[in-house]
Each structure stands twice: as structure tokens, then as C-alpha cells.
Amino acid sequence: MTYCVGIEVDEGLVFAADTRTNASLDDVRVHRKLHVFEYPGERVFVVMSAGNLATTQLAVSRLRRDAEDPSAPRSLRNFRHLFEVAEYVGEVLVASQVQAGSDNPHGGINTQATLILGGQIAGERPGLYLVYPLGNCISASPETPYLQIGESKYGKPILDRIVRPGTALEDAARCALLSLDSTIRSNLSVGLPVDLALVRAGDLRVSQQMRLEADTPLYAEIHDTWSRKLENAVRTLPRFPWEPQAQATEDPSALPPLPPRRVPARKDPGDQSAQQ
Amino acid sequence: MTYCVGIEVDEGLVFAADTRTNASLDDVRVHRKLHVFEYPGERVFVVMSAGNLATTQLAVSRLRRDAEDPSAPRSLRNFRHLFEVAEYVGEVLVASQVQAGSDNPHGGINTQATLILGGQIAGERPGLYLVYPLGNCISASPETPYLQIGESKYGKPILDRIVRPGTALEDAARCALLSLDSTIRSNLSVGLPVDLALVRAGDLRVSQQMRLEADTPLYAEIHDTWSRKLENAVRTLPRFPWEPQAQATEDPSALPPLPPRRVPARKDPGDQSAQQ
């Protein structure tokens, strides 16, 4: 499995992807799923992938080969519009799936893959596309300013509640990390490290890029801080009719202290099943 | 589809269920999925159901018939332990599935159902069980203090981050409503109204019960307030290394004002696809 999310806000694009691939539960590896194609001042693209790893690596290799070949008739470098690039990426994806399938004499292996493509070409607004295994694609929109591939459910609520076109680029990036963190927590087949890239509108390059491990201070801090903030937020939600209203304060410092989330050793809660 | 969640904390039990059933996308109805069996001072049970509606209604009817028949050899009233009640509920569920299946000469219909059973018998701690279609069951535990049936993914992250055995009963109930709200927002087959029941340890009855509609002030307020609290929480998360640190304040009043989430009419964002 995999989880990648792309967000398009007025200020630019955010890309975040996990790095775990698994052939089965006992065959787990780390592979990059966020790929940057950068031609500073001219155009920039980021491609994220979910699905068959051989297919996605083949597709990315072909995209890179063609882009580096000035004589290639079709490549990331010679389209004027992003939607044309999305169509081209779809064609390369379909061809890569076919080759991966035809290379396999035994059949029965799913060689499908799905991509997220985002970026900007000089003279256009940035854009974000989801490229399906059939090669067709959809774009993000102001009403749906994010696209997900892979294990999308756990990380969707935070995006639905927060991300709007007017969201600041870095706030959108924090949402993407929270969305990844929720998914990593709930699905073993999605795992750290996380790759993050930001493309600010008009920069025509990757404005910021980082890889976050469990012990990267920023990720650890977000992971720890978020639960505490949520807990405080839950406690200051409206009271039920039967509750005393006095506790309804917005001031977190007035709340009772929370127990630490990370403790060196926990008390064994015991085996409750023996009680019954 | 359906979404029901049961939470077991030290203070007692929380049950929350949606009420939408659908035979297909164009055949959507409202049916209660949270059922109370209350014998005040002696024992109290709450059963929530997901799956084939005919099966779950049959199972609940049988449970109620047997409980009201003093001569019934096995019923909700004559077991001494909650785990025995869970076994019995499993048997009734299996029998109901078999009957629903045997009543159908055409086959091919999935008559399976899954239940959550929780409650308390005098002399025991409260307990919470998930009863599988096979009739076997698992119980909640201090490490996993909640159980879900139906569309469980969207509503899981908030539970994972907040609910622990020491969580206050009403805070757990607020988490359950948030979990439902996240799911309702993301899956059309899960819908309002929401049924909520609280069983405080030792009360030996349903301590609080309410049905929340979209216009119930508490639900509307939770729905509206939560997004705003999340947004403030996101804005006060740790900054990226390249951001100015000055904004890292915990005081929500210092943040820029947020646009209203509910506005009478929105500006048409226009058709961006025409731009490319």
C-alpha cells in the first residue's frame, strides 16, 4: 500500500508521500514515491505514485529519459500546457503497465499504478492532476483542492475540514503531514519516512523539499503536539445539556493537566478478561 | 453502509450510531441501529448493528422476545456474566443469518451482520464486545478502548489520538460524535440523525440518551466549532525551518480572523479548466 496526497491552494502546491512498499506483510521496503522534475525558471513537475512498483519506476524512468533527450518528440519539456503533460504522463503510464504485464509470462499479477502529477509551466497557474491506470485524469478544483492515491480514508477528514483555496501554503503542508501521520498510525502498509515538497506559485522550481523520519524534530513534534491540541479542542467543545457549563472555556491553560503521551514505561493494565 | 462506534472508558460506556440504510444509492432510508435493553438496577445492554437490515432486525426482535419471556431458558436476563451474554447474542445472530438466508430461494444475497454489544450486569464492571457474523466475539481493552462496525476508517484517527481509559465519559462521547461527523462527511451511505447513549459505570441503566439531527443545536455547534478549532490547532503547530518563528503562538486570539464556514451565498470560483 501507499499514501500520497497533493494539495492545490492559491499560494501553490504541496506534495507528501510515504515511502513504504510491501510485497506482503513480511516483505516491507523503503522506496521513494515522490519524484521531482525541475527546470528552474521554465517549468517544474512533481510526480507521486501508488500501485505496482515496477510499473511506476518504469514510468518515471521513461519520463526522465525523454525529458533529458532534446530530440524526443514528446517529453515533459515540450508541452505548453499542464493538461497536455498530464495526458502524456497518462500515455507513459499505460505503456509501462502494458510492458510490465507483457514481461510476465505467468499473468495474474496486477501491474496497475496510479499517479499524482502537479506543477507549473511558465505563463500558467500551477495545477494538480490524478492520473488513473487507464491514462485518463482529473484535476483538483477550488471545491476539491486536494487529490489522494493509495490508502486515502484515514487521512481524508483532516483535509476536508481544513484545506480551502485560501489556506496558507505552509498550513496546507502541515495538514498534509497530519494526514500522513493519521494514515501511518492506522495502516501498517503506510510508513515513514515521509517525503514533502512545496511548489510556491511563480517560483517555477521546488521551493522547499524535505524528508521526515520519526526522529526528525519537526515530525516528532507535530506527532506529539497534535494529539494534545486535539485533546484540548475536544474538551472545549460544546457541553451536553446535562453537563455543568462552567468548564466551557477556550483557555487551554485552565484545563486540567494532561498525562504525558510518551512515558518511559507504562503500568501494565492487566488482563481484564480474567475479571469476567 | 453504516457506522457505529462503542467506547469503553473507566467512567463507563459510550455508544453512537448513524441511522442510514441503503439498498442502493437511490434507495436510502432511516432505520434505528442502536437498541437499548434496560432492566434498571439489575442490568443494562446496548446493541448496535451493521449489515443486512432484515437479519439485524430479526436478531433484535428475538433478543427482546426472549428477554420478555420469563420462561425462556436463555435470554438477556438470565446470564450472570457479560461474556455469556455476548456468546448468546452471537448464537442469536448466527440463527438469524441462517433463517434470513434460508428464507431466500434465490440465494446470492448477503445476509451477514455484525453487532456491538455493551453494558453492565450488577456485580461486574461494564464491558464492550464486537460480535462477528460467525457468532464469535472480541472485547475492548485498555489498549484498544473502542470498537467499530461498518465504515470505520474515516472516524478512526480521532479515536486513536484521544480515547484512553482515563478519558472522561462526556469527552469520549464528544469524540464519538466527531468520529461520526467525519464519517458522515466522507461517506454518503452514513447519515444523520445520530443516536447516542451513555452508560455510566454503576448506573445499571442508560444514563443519557439522545438523537441528534443536523439542526440539533449541540450537533450543529460541534460540527461548526470543530473545524475552527482544528484550523487554529494547525496554525499553532511547529513551524517549518524556513518559516518565521514569530507566529508560533498558542493564543488563538492572536491568529488572523478566519472566514466564516457557513455563508449565505458563495462566490462562484469559476471554471478553472478553461484557463488551461
Tab-separated table of N, CA and C in Angstrom, chain A residues 8 81-83 124-127 129 139-143 151-158 160-162 164 167 170-171 173-175 177-178 181-182 185-187 196 198 200 208-210 212 218 221-223 225-227 229-231 233-243 250 252 258-259 261 268-270 272 275-276, chain B residues 8 81-83 124-127 129 139-143 151-158 160-162 164 167 170-171 173-175 177-178 181-182 185-187 196 198 200 208-210 212 218 221-223 225-227 229-231 233-243 250 252 258-259 261 268-270 272-273 275-276:
chain	number	residue	atom	x	y	z
A	8	GLU	N	-3.651	21.691	-3.755
A	8	GLU	CA	-3.502	22.910	-4.549
A	8	GLU	C	-4.218	24.057	-3.850
A	81	HIS	N	1.108	23.327	-22.121
A	81	HIS	CA	0.083	23.363	-21.087
A	81	HIS	C	0.201	22.135	-20.177
A	82	LEU	N	-0.176	22.341	-18.906
A	82	LEU	CA	-0.058	21.261	-17.939
A	82	LEU	C	-1.011	20.109	-18.265
A	83	PHE	N	-2.207	20.414	-18.811
A	83	PHE	CA	-3.130	19.303	-19.101
A	83	PHE	C	-2.576	18.402	-20.192
A	124	GLU	N	1.445	29.851	-16.944
A	124	GLU	CA	0.206	29.247	-16.468
A	124	GLU	C	0.161	29.266	-14.945
A	125	ARG	N	-1.054	29.087	-14.388
A	125	ARG	CA	-1.207	28.835	-12.960
A	125	ARG	C	-0.657	27.430	-12.665
A	126	PRO	N	-0.233	27.167	-11.413
A	126	PRO	CA	0.089	25.783	-11.050
A	126	PRO	C	-1.159	24.909	-11.182
A	127	GLY	N	-0.979	23.614	-11.336
A	127	GLY	CA	-2.101	22.677	-11.455
A	127	GLY	C	-1.762	21.328	-10.854
A	129	TYR	N	-3.050	17.087	-10.963
A	129	TYR	CA	-3.842	16.061	-11.648
A	129	TYR	C	-3.670	14.700	-10.990
A	139	SER	N	-8.513	16.821	-12.536
A	139	SER	CA	-7.705	17.858	-11.877
A	139	SER	C	-8.356	18.273	-10.564
A	140	ALA	N	-7.557	18.798	-9.657
A	140	ALA	CA	-8.088	19.397	-8.442
A	140	ALA	C	-8.861	20.652	-8.813
A	141	SER	N	-9.697	21.136	-7.890
A	141	SER	CA	-10.530	22.307	-8.169
A	141	SER	C	-10.700	23.080	-6.870
A	142	PRO	N	-11.214	24.302	-6.931
A	142	PRO	CA	-11.405	25.048	-5.682
A	142	PRO	C	-12.307	24.306	-4.689
A	143	GLU	N	-13.295	23.560	-5.183
A	143	GLU	CA	-14.182	22.829	-4.280
A	143	GLU	C	-13.507	21.592	-3.720
A	151	GLU	N	-4.010	4.496	0.206
A	151	GLU	CA	-4.878	4.380	1.385
A	151	GLU	C	-5.367	5.769	1.786
A	152	SER	N	-6.514	6.164	1.234
A	152	SER	CA	-6.908	7.569	1.340
A	152	SER	C	-7.845	7.871	2.505
A	153	LYS	N	-8.490	6.871	3.095
A	153	LYS	CA	-9.606	7.167	4.006
A	153	LYS	C	-9.182	7.781	5.343
A	154	TYR	N	-8.167	7.199	5.983
A	154	TYR	CA	-7.815	7.691	7.317
A	154	TYR	C	-7.405	9.161	7.276
A	155	GLY	N	-6.745	9.568	6.209
A	155	GLY	CA	-6.205	10.918	6.153
A	155	GLY	C	-7.128	11.939	5.507
A	156	LYS	N	-8.347	11.536	5.158
A	156	LYS	CA	-9.240	12.454	4.435
A	156	LYS	C	-9.944	13.472	5.343
A	157	PRO	N	-10.446	13.068	6.530
A	157	PRO	CA	-11.205	14.057	7.328
A	157	PRO	C	-10.442	15.347	7.618
A	158	ILE	N	-9.167	15.261	7.970
A	158	ILE	CA	-8.422	16.484	8.295
A	158	ILE	C	-8.344	17.400	7.079
A	160	ASP	N	-10.566	17.489	4.540
A	160	ASP	CA	-11.913	18.016	4.285
A	160	ASP	C	-12.235	19.189	5.193
A	161	ARG	N	-11.760	19.120	6.432
A	161	ARG	CA	-12.148	20.150	7.394
A	161	ARG	C	-11.301	21.412	7.289
A	162	ILE	N	-10.079	21.306	6.798
A	162	ILE	CA	-9.158	22.437	6.865
A	162	ILE	C	-8.875	23.075	5.509
A	164	ARG	N	-8.731	24.761	2.155
A	164	ARG	CA	-9.513	25.538	1.188
A	164	ARG	C	-8.516	26.293	0.307
A	167	THR	N	-6.144	28.640	2.090
A	167	THR	CA	-5.238	28.152	3.131
A	167	THR	C	-3.794	28.484	2.774
A	170	GLU	N	2.091	26.786	3.856
A	170	GLU	CA	2.705	26.009	4.940
A	170	GLU	C	1.649	25.353	5.823
A	171	ASP	N	0.485	26.003	6.009
A	171	ASP	CA	-0.596	25.346	6.762
A	171	ASP	C	-1.099	24.124	5.997
A	173	ALA	N	0.728	22.339	4.086
A	173	ALA	CA	1.777	21.326	4.262
A	173	ALA	C	1.647	20.652	5.625
A	174	ARG	N	1.318	21.434	6.663
A	174	ARG	CA	1.103	20.832	7.987
A	174	ARG	C	-0.089	19.874	7.952
A	175	CYS	N	-1.154	20.256	7.231
A	175	CYS	CA	-2.303	19.353	7.077
A	175	CYS	C	-1.896	18.068	6.373
A	177	LEU	N	1.013	16.653	6.404
A	177	LEU	CA	1.775	15.825	7.342
A	177	LEU	C	0.845	15.170	8.366
A	178	LEU	N	-0.165	15.894	8.826
A	178	LEU	CA	-1.127	15.309	9.763
A	178	LEU	C	-1.904	14.185	9.086
A	181	ASP	N	0.354	11.313	8.967
A	181	ASP	CA	0.555	10.762	10.308
A	181	ASP	C	-0.647	9.919	10.746
A	182	SER	N	-1.867	10.405	10.451
A	182	SER	CA	-3.072	9.633	10.783
A	182	SER	C	-3.078	8.296	10.052
A	185	ARG	N	-0.419	5.843	11.325
A	185	ARG	CA	-0.825	5.301	12.621
A	185	ARG	C	-1.818	4.152	12.478
A	186	SER	N	-2.639	4.199	11.419
A	186	SER	CA	-3.739	3.233	11.297
A	186	SER	C	-3.465	2.119	10.302
A	187	ASN	N	-2.523	2.275	9.393
A	187	ASN	CA	-2.290	1.254	8.372
A	187	ASN	C	-0.805	0.912	8.324
A	196	LEU	N	8.286	15.351	1.503
A	196	LEU	CA	7.429	16.533	1.398
A	196	LEU	C	8.062	17.506	0.409
A	198	LEU	N	7.172	21.409	-1.600
A	198	LEU	CA	6.296	22.571	-1.787
A	198	LEU	C	6.711	23.300	-3.048
A	200	ARG	N	5.833	26.818	-4.636
A	200	ARG	CA	5.129	28.087	-4.485
A	200	ARG	C	4.834	28.643	-5.876
A	208	GLN	N	10.576	24.175	-1.542
A	208	GLN	CA	11.079	23.529	-0.337
A	208	GLN	C	10.918	22.030	-0.506
A	209	GLN	N	11.874	21.276	0.019
A	209	GLN	CA	11.760	19.826	-0.048
A	209	GLN	C	12.429	19.242	1.177
A	210	MET	N	11.783	18.278	1.827
A	210	MET	CA	12.421	17.641	2.973
A	210	MET	C	11.922	16.215	3.115
A	212	LEU	N	11.141	13.505	6.126
A	212	LEU	CA	10.914	13.478	7.564
A	212	LEU	C	10.940	12.047	8.082
A	218	LEU	N	10.873	18.098	13.690
A	218	LEU	CA	9.598	18.673	13.258
A	218	LEU	C	8.495	17.628	13.237
A	221	GLU	N	7.600	16.447	16.727
A	221	GLU	CA	6.895	17.489	17.454
A	221	GLU	C	5.443	17.599	16.969
A	222	ILE	N	5.261	17.531	15.653
A	222	ILE	CA	3.901	17.569	15.103
A	222	ILE	C	3.099	16.378	15.616
A	223	HIS	N	3.718	15.209	15.572
A	223	HIS	CA	3.060	13.977	16.025
A	223	HIS	C	2.618	14.109	17.481
A	225	THR	N	2.516	17.006	19.436
A	225	THR	CA	1.734	18.200	19.736
A	225	THR	C	0.289	18.043	19.298
A	226	TRP	N	0.080	17.350	18.188
A	226	TRP	CA	-1.251	17.301	17.607
A	226	TRP	C	-2.259	16.611	18.522
A	227	SER	N	-1.864	15.480	19.095
A	227	SER	CA	-2.791	14.772	19.978
A	227	SER	C	-3.205	15.655	21.144
A	229	LYS	N	-3.228	18.962	21.238
A	229	LYS	CA	-4.096	20.049	20.765
A	229	LYS	C	-5.517	19.532	20.523
A	230	LEU	N	-5.606	18.336	19.928
A	230	LEU	CA	-6.925	17.747	19.691
A	230	LEU	C	-7.645	17.519	21.009
A	231	GLU	N	-6.899	17.014	21.988
A	231	GLU	CA	-7.494	16.713	23.282
A	231	GLU	C	-8.040	17.994	23.916
A	233	ALA	N	-8.928	20.613	22.278
A	233	ALA	CA	-10.060	21.064	21.459
A	233	ALA	C	-11.322	20.283	21.819
A	234	VAL	N	-11.185	18.970	22.024
A	234	VAL	CA	-12.350	18.154	22.400
A	234	VAL	C	-12.941	18.654	23.713
A	235	ARG	N	-12.058	18.988	24.661
A	235	ARG	CA	-12.540	19.406	25.978
A	235	ARG	C	-13.232	20.749	25.969
A	236	THR	N	-12.984	21.549	24.923
A	236	THR	CA	-13.636	22.862	24.864
A	236	THR	C	-14.785	22.880	23.853
A	237	LEU	N	-15.198	21.706	23.380
A	237	LEU	CA	-16.385	21.641	22.524
A	237	LEU	C	-17.625	21.920	23.370
A	238	PRO	N	-18.763	22.222	22.713
A	238	PRO	CA	-19.996	22.478	23.462
A	238	PRO	C	-20.315	21.337	24.433
A	239	ARG	N	-20.847	21.704	25.595
A	239	ARG	CA	-21.238	20.715	26.621
A	239	ARG	C	-22.557	20.055	26.232
A	240	PHE	N	-22.770	18.861	26.764
A	240	PHE	CA	-24.092	18.235	26.665
A	240	PHE	C	-25.037	18.947	27.635
A	241	PRO	N	-26.346	18.852	27.388
A	241	PRO	CA	-27.302	19.604	28.232
A	241	PRO	C	-27.176	19.242	29.714
A	242	TRP	N	-26.772	18.008	30.024
A	242	TRP	CA	-26.731	17.589	31.428
A	242	TRP	C	-25.410	17.913	32.118
A	243	GLU	N	-24.467	18.487	31.383
A	243	GLU	CA	-23.161	18.788	31.979
A	243	GLU	C	-23.143	20.192	32.569
A	250	GLU	N	-12.244	28.564	26.639
A	250	GLU	CA	-11.391	28.459	25.448
A	250	GLU	C	-9.915	28.531	25.835
A	252	PRO	N	-6.745	27.054	27.119
A	252	PRO	CA	-6.211	25.720	27.411
A	252	PRO	C	-5.495	25.651	28.761
A	258	LEU	N	-2.731	17.303	31.285
A	258	LEU	CA	-2.869	16.021	30.598
A	258	LEU	C	-1.720	15.104	30.988
A	259	PRO	N	-1.963	13.808	31.027
A	259	PRO	CA	-0.840	12.898	31.263
A	259	PRO	C	0.077	12.895	30.044
A	261	ARG	N	2.085	11.746	26.799
A	261	ARG	CA	1.758	10.694	25.825
A	261	ARG	C	2.912	9.729	25.685
A	268	ASP	N	1.294	-1.911	33.532
A	268	ASP	CA	0.575	-2.974	32.847
A	268	ASP	C	-0.898	-2.884	33.242
A	269	PRO	N	-1.802	-2.686	32.245
A	269	PRO	CA	-3.210	-2.565	32.616
A	269	PRO	C	-3.799	-3.878	33.120
A	270	GLY	N	-3.056	-4.981	33.013
A	270	GLY	CA	-3.572	-6.265	33.496
A	270	GLY	C	-4.474	-6.920	32.471
A	272	GLN	N	-7.843	-7.945	31.682
A	272	GLN	CA	-9.213	-7.771	32.164
A	272	GLN	C	-10.095	-8.973	31.883
A	275	GLN	N	-11.316	-11.013	34.629
A	275	GLN	CA	-12.273	-10.486	35.602
A	275	GLN	C	-13.681	-11.008	35.365
A	276	GLN	N	-13.886	-11.644	34.233
A	276	GLN	CA	-15.273	-11.967	33.884
A	276	GLN	C	-15.513	-13.463	33.835
B	8	GLU	N	-15.232	2.199	25.586
B	8	GLU	CA	-15.225	1.806	26.992
B	8	GLU	C	-14.128	2.583	27.713
B	81	HIS	N	-22.842	-13.325	33.614
B	81	HIS	CA	-21.656	-12.612	33.142
B	81	HIS	C	-21.894	-12.042	31.745
B	82	LEU	N	-21.236	-10.898	31.498
B	82	LEU	CA	-21.429	-10.244	30.203
B	82	LEU	C	-20.866	-11.092	29.057
B	83	PHE	N	-19.773	-11.824	29.293
B	83	PHE	CA	-19.215	-12.606	28.172
B	83	PHE	C	-20.183	-13.722	27.772
B	124	GLU	N	-20.565	-6.723	38.198
B	124	GLU	CA	-19.442	-6.748	37.245
B	124	GLU	C	-19.103	-5.326	36.795
B	125	ARG	N	-17.875	-5.175	36.218
B	125	ARG	CA	-17.527	-3.941	35.514
B	125	ARG	C	-18.341	-3.870	34.218
B	126	PRO	N	-18.576	-2.681	33.681
B	126	PRO	CA	-19.156	-2.615	32.334
B	126	PRO	C	-18.210	-3.274	31.323
B	127	GLY	N	-18.743	-3.696	30.203
B	127	GLY	CA	-17.930	-4.339	29.174
B	127	GLY	C	-18.466	-4.040	27.788
B	129	TYR	N	-18.295	-5.563	23.614
B	129	TYR	CA	-17.929	-6.655	22.717
B	129	TYR	C	-18.306	-6.347	21.277
B	139	SER	N	-13.484	-8.466	22.844
B	139	SER	CA	-13.869	-7.385	23.747
B	139	SER	C	-12.903	-6.220	23.613
B	140	ALA	N	-13.371	-5.035	23.984
B	140	ALA	CA	-12.486	-3.869	24.060
B	140	ALA	C	-11.502	-4.097	25.209
B	141	SER	N	-10.428	-3.326	25.231
B	141	SER	CA	-9.390	-3.494	26.246
B	141	SER	C	-8.787	-2.123	26.541
B	142	PRO	N	-8.015	-2.002	27.617
B	142	PRO	CA	-7.410	-0.687	27.891
B	142	PRO	C	-6.553	-0.181	26.734
B	143	GLU	N	-5.906	-1.102	25.992
B	143	GLU	CA	-5.061	-0.675	24.872
B	143	GLU	C	-5.907	-0.292	23.666
B	151	GLU	N	-18.466	1.385	8.262
B	151	GLU	CA	-17.450	2.236	7.619
B	151	GLU	C	-16.556	2.840	8.706
B	152	SER	N	-15.464	2.146	9.023
B	152	SER	CA	-14.714	2.509	10.235
B	152	SER	C	-13.523	3.425	9.992
B	153	LYS	N	-13.065	3.553	8.746
B	153	LYS	CA	-11.760	4.203	8.545
B	153	LYS	C	-11.761	5.716	8.794
B	154	TYR	N	-12.740	6.426	8.240
B	154	TYR	CA	-12.718	7.889	8.361
B	154	TYR	C	-12.742	8.335	9.818
B	155	GLY	N	-13.475	7.598	10.650
B	155	GLY	CA	-13.659	8.030	12.033
B	155	GLY	C	-12.646	7.471	13.004
B	156	LYS	N	-11.644	6.724	12.513
B	156	LYS	CA	-10.699	6.071	13.420
B	156	LYS	C	-9.606	6.994	13.962
B	157	PRO	N	-9.014	7.892	13.126
B	157	PRO	CA	-7.893	8.688	13.655
B	157	PRO	C	-8.233	9.482	14.915
B	158	ILE	N	-9.407	10.105	14.978
B	158	ILE	CA	-9.737	10.914	16.153
B	158	ILE	C	-9.816	10.031	17.402
B	160	ASP	N	-8.167	7.134	17.847
B	160	ASP	CA	-6.798	6.690	18.162
B	160	ASP	C	-6.028	7.761	18.916
B	161	ARG	N	-6.275	9.005	18.577
B	161	ARG	CA	-5.468	10.075	19.165
B	161	ARG	C	-5.984	10.510	20.534
B	162	ILE	N	-7.260	10.335	20.808
B	162	ILE	CA	-7.843	10.921	22.013
B	162	ILE	C	-8.213	9.889	23.079
B	164	ARG	N	-8.533	7.206	25.695
B	164	ARG	CA	-7.782	6.309	26.575
B	164	ARG	C	-8.707	5.943	27.732
B	167	THR	N	-10.044	8.815	29.818
B	167	THR	CA	-10.834	9.896	29.201
B	167	THR	C	-12.192	10.010	29.902
B	170	GLU	N	-18.010	12.058	29.056
B	170	GLU	CA	-18.585	13.022	28.112
B	170	GLU	C	-17.573	13.415	27.033
B	171	ASP	N	-16.284	13.464	27.372
B	171	ASP	CA	-15.272	13.722	26.340
B	171	ASP	C	-15.242	12.569	25.338
B	173	ALA	N	-17.772	10.788	24.594
B	173	ALA	CA	-18.989	10.955	23.784
B	173	ALA	C	-18.782	12.020	22.713
B	174	ARG	N	-18.083	13.112	23.074
B	174	ARG	CA	-17.782	14.137	22.065
B	174	ARG	C	-16.892	13.553	20.961
B	175	CYS	N	-15.914	12.710	21.339
B	175	CYS	CA	-15.071	12.041	20.330
B	175	CYS	C	-15.912	11.164	19.418
B	177	LEU	N	-19.032	11.552	18.624
B	177	LEU	CA	-19.789	12.408	17.697
B	177	LEU	C	-18.882	12.967	16.601
B	178	LEU	N	-17.647	13.328	16.958
B	178	LEU	CA	-16.698	13.805	15.946
B	178	LEU	C	-16.376	12.691	14.960
B	181	ASP	N	-19.258	12.413	12.726
B	181	ASP	CA	-19.330	13.573	11.834
B	181	ASP	C	-18.317	13.464	10.694
B	182	SER	N	-17.097	13.011	11.020
B	182	SER	CA	-16.076	12.817	9.977
B	182	SER	C	-16.541	11.791	8.956
B	185	ARG	N	-19.443	13.005	6.753
B	185	ARG	CA	-18.957	13.975	5.779
B	185	ARG	C	-18.326	13.303	4.563
B	186	SER	N	-17.738	12.124	4.779
B	186	SER	CA	-16.959	11.483	3.716
B	186	SER	C	-17.674	10.344	3.014
B	187	ASN	N	-18.703	9.755	3.641
B	187	ASN	CA	-19.364	8.603	3.031
B	187	ASN	C	-20.868	8.830	2.993
B	196	LEU	N	-27.185	8.491	20.235
B	196	LEU	CA	-26.097	8.477	21.215
B	196	LEU	C	-26.637	7.961	22.548
B	198	LEU	N	-25.199	6.871	26.645
B	198	LEU	CA	-24.107	6.778	27.626
B	198	LEU	C	-24.556	5.880	28.774
B	200	ARG	N	-23.146	5.088	32.373
B	200	ARG	CA	-22.132	5.373	33.377
B	200	ARG	C	-21.966	4.150	34.265
B	208	GLN	N	-27.746	8.473	29.826
B	208	GLN	CA	-28.153	9.569	28.948
B	208	GLN	C	-28.392	8.995	27.566
B	209	GLN	N	-29.398	9.502	26.886
B	209	GLN	CA	-29.657	9.048	25.519
B	209	GLN	C	-30.203	10.219	24.726
B	210	MET	N	-29.712	10.396	23.527
B	210	MET	CA	-30.258	11.466	22.698
B	210	MET	C	-30.121	11.128	21.223
B	212	LEU	N	-29.493	13.030	17.628
B	212	LEU	CA	-29.003	14.318	17.125
B	212	LEU	C	-29.283	14.443	15.635
B	218	LEU	N	-26.672	21.216	19.566
B	218	LEU	CA	-25.406	20.629	20.004
B	218	LEU	C	-24.610	20.069	18.824
B	221	GLU	N	-23.412	22.799	16.477
B	221	GLU	CA	-22.346	23.569	17.097
B	221	GLU	C	-21.029	22.779	17.075
B	222	ILE	N	-21.124	21.472	17.401
B	222	ILE	CA	-19.922	20.632	17.357
B	222	ILE	C	-19.356	20.611	15.936
B	223	HIS	N	-20.253	20.433	14.966
B	223	HIS	CA	-19.843	20.372	13.563
B	223	HIS	C	-19.117	21.664	13.159
B	225	THR	N	-17.955	24.196	15.241
B	225	THR	CA	-16.857	24.596	16.119
B	225	THR	C	-15.603	23.785	15.846
B	226	TRP	N	-15.783	22.508	15.519
B	226	TRP	CA	-14.636	21.620	15.402
B	226	TRP	C	-13.680	22.054	14.297
B	227	SER	N	-14.239	22.392	13.127
B	227	SER	CA	-13.369	22.797	12.021
B	227	SER	C	-12.539	24.015	12.414
B	229	LYS	N	-11.664	24.954	15.476
B	229	LYS	CA	-10.661	24.571	16.477
B	229	LYS	C	-9.488	23.853	15.800
B	230	LEU	N	-9.826	22.974	14.841
B	230	LEU	CA	-8.761	22.270	14.112
B	230	LEU	C	-7.888	23.267	13.360
B	231	GLU	N	-8.545	24.234	12.750
B	231	GLU	CA	-7.807	25.220	11.950
B	231	GLU	C	-6.840	26.002	12.839
B	233	ALA	N	-5.645	24.913	15.629
B	233	ALA	CA	-4.615	23.970	16.085
B	233	ALA	C	-3.540	23.784	15.012
B	234	VAL	N	-3.968	23.691	13.744
B	234	VAL	CA	-2.998	23.538	12.654
B	234	VAL	C	-2.065	24.738	12.595
B	235	ARG	N	-2.650	25.924	12.780
B	235	ARG	CA	-1.844	27.152	12.674
B	235	ARG	C	-0.851	27.302	13.810
B	236	THR	N	-1.074	26.613	14.914
B	236	THR	CA	-0.138	26.738	16.036
B	236	THR	C	0.770	25.517	16.146
B	237	LEU	N	0.770	24.661	15.119
B	237	LEU	CA	1.732	23.544	15.101
B	237	LEU	C	3.133	24.101	14.868
B	238	PRO	N	4.167	23.268	15.150
B	238	PRO	CA	5.543	23.735	14.931
B	238	PRO	C	5.747	24.272	13.505
B	239	ARG	N	6.551	25.308	13.389
B	239	ARG	CA	6.863	25.919	12.092
B	239	ARG	C	7.895	25.082	11.346
B	240	PHE	N	7.901	25.196	10.035
B	240	PHE	CA	8.979	24.624	9.230
B	240	PHE	C	10.236	25.476	9.419
B	241	PRO	N	11.408	24.879	9.177
B	241	PRO	CA	12.650	25.630	9.423
B	241	PRO	C	12.718	26.948	8.657
B	242	TRP	N	12.077	27.008	7.492
B	242	TRP	CA	12.207	28.216	6.671
B	242	TRP	C	11.156	29.279	7.008
B	243	GLU	N	10.264	28.978	7.914
B	243	GLU	CA	9.217	29.942	8.256
B	243	GLU	C	9.680	30.855	9.382
B	250	GLU	N	0.451	30.152	21.051
B	250	GLU	CA	-0.599	29.228	21.474
B	250	GLU	C	-1.905	29.972	21.710
B	252	PRO	N	-5.063	31.588	20.541
B	252	PRO	CA	-5.864	31.639	19.315
B	252	PRO	C	-6.325	33.059	18.976
B	258	LEU	N	-10.614	34.012	10.947
B	258	LEU	CA	-10.949	33.009	9.939
B	258	LEU	C	-12.198	33.434	9.187
B	259	PRO	N	-12.294	33.094	7.904
B	259	PRO	CA	-13.538	33.377	7.189
B	259	PRO	C	-14.647	32.485	7.758
B	261	ARG	N	-17.461	29.695	8.041
B	261	ARG	CA	-17.600	28.432	7.314
B	261	ARG	C	-18.971	28.345	6.671
B	268	ASP	N	-18.855	32.262	-6.893
B	268	ASP	CA	-18.569	31.162	-7.821
B	268	ASP	C	-17.075	31.169	-8.131
B	269	PRO	N	-16.359	30.056	-7.833
B	269	PRO	CA	-14.920	30.060	-8.088
B	269	PRO	C	-14.583	30.034	-9.579
B	270	GLY	N	-15.595	29.872	-10.440
B	270	GLY	CA	-15.336	29.855	-11.869
B	270	GLY	C	-14.838	28.499	-12.340
B	272	GLN	N	-12.037	26.634	-13.693
B	272	GLN	CA	-10.593	26.773	-13.911
B	272	GLN	C	-10.113	25.993	-15.124
B	273	SER	N	-10.891	24.976	-15.521
B	273	SER	CA	-10.398	24.150	-16.628
B	273	SER	C	-10.300	24.966	-17.914
B	275	GLN	N	-8.949	27.752	-18.113
B	275	GLN	CA	-7.720	28.536	-18.093
B	275	GLN	C	-6.562	27.807	-18.772
B	276	GLN	N	-6.750	26.539	-19.033
B	276	GLN	CA	-5.592	25.763	-19.488
B	276	GLN	C	-5.797	25.231	-20.890
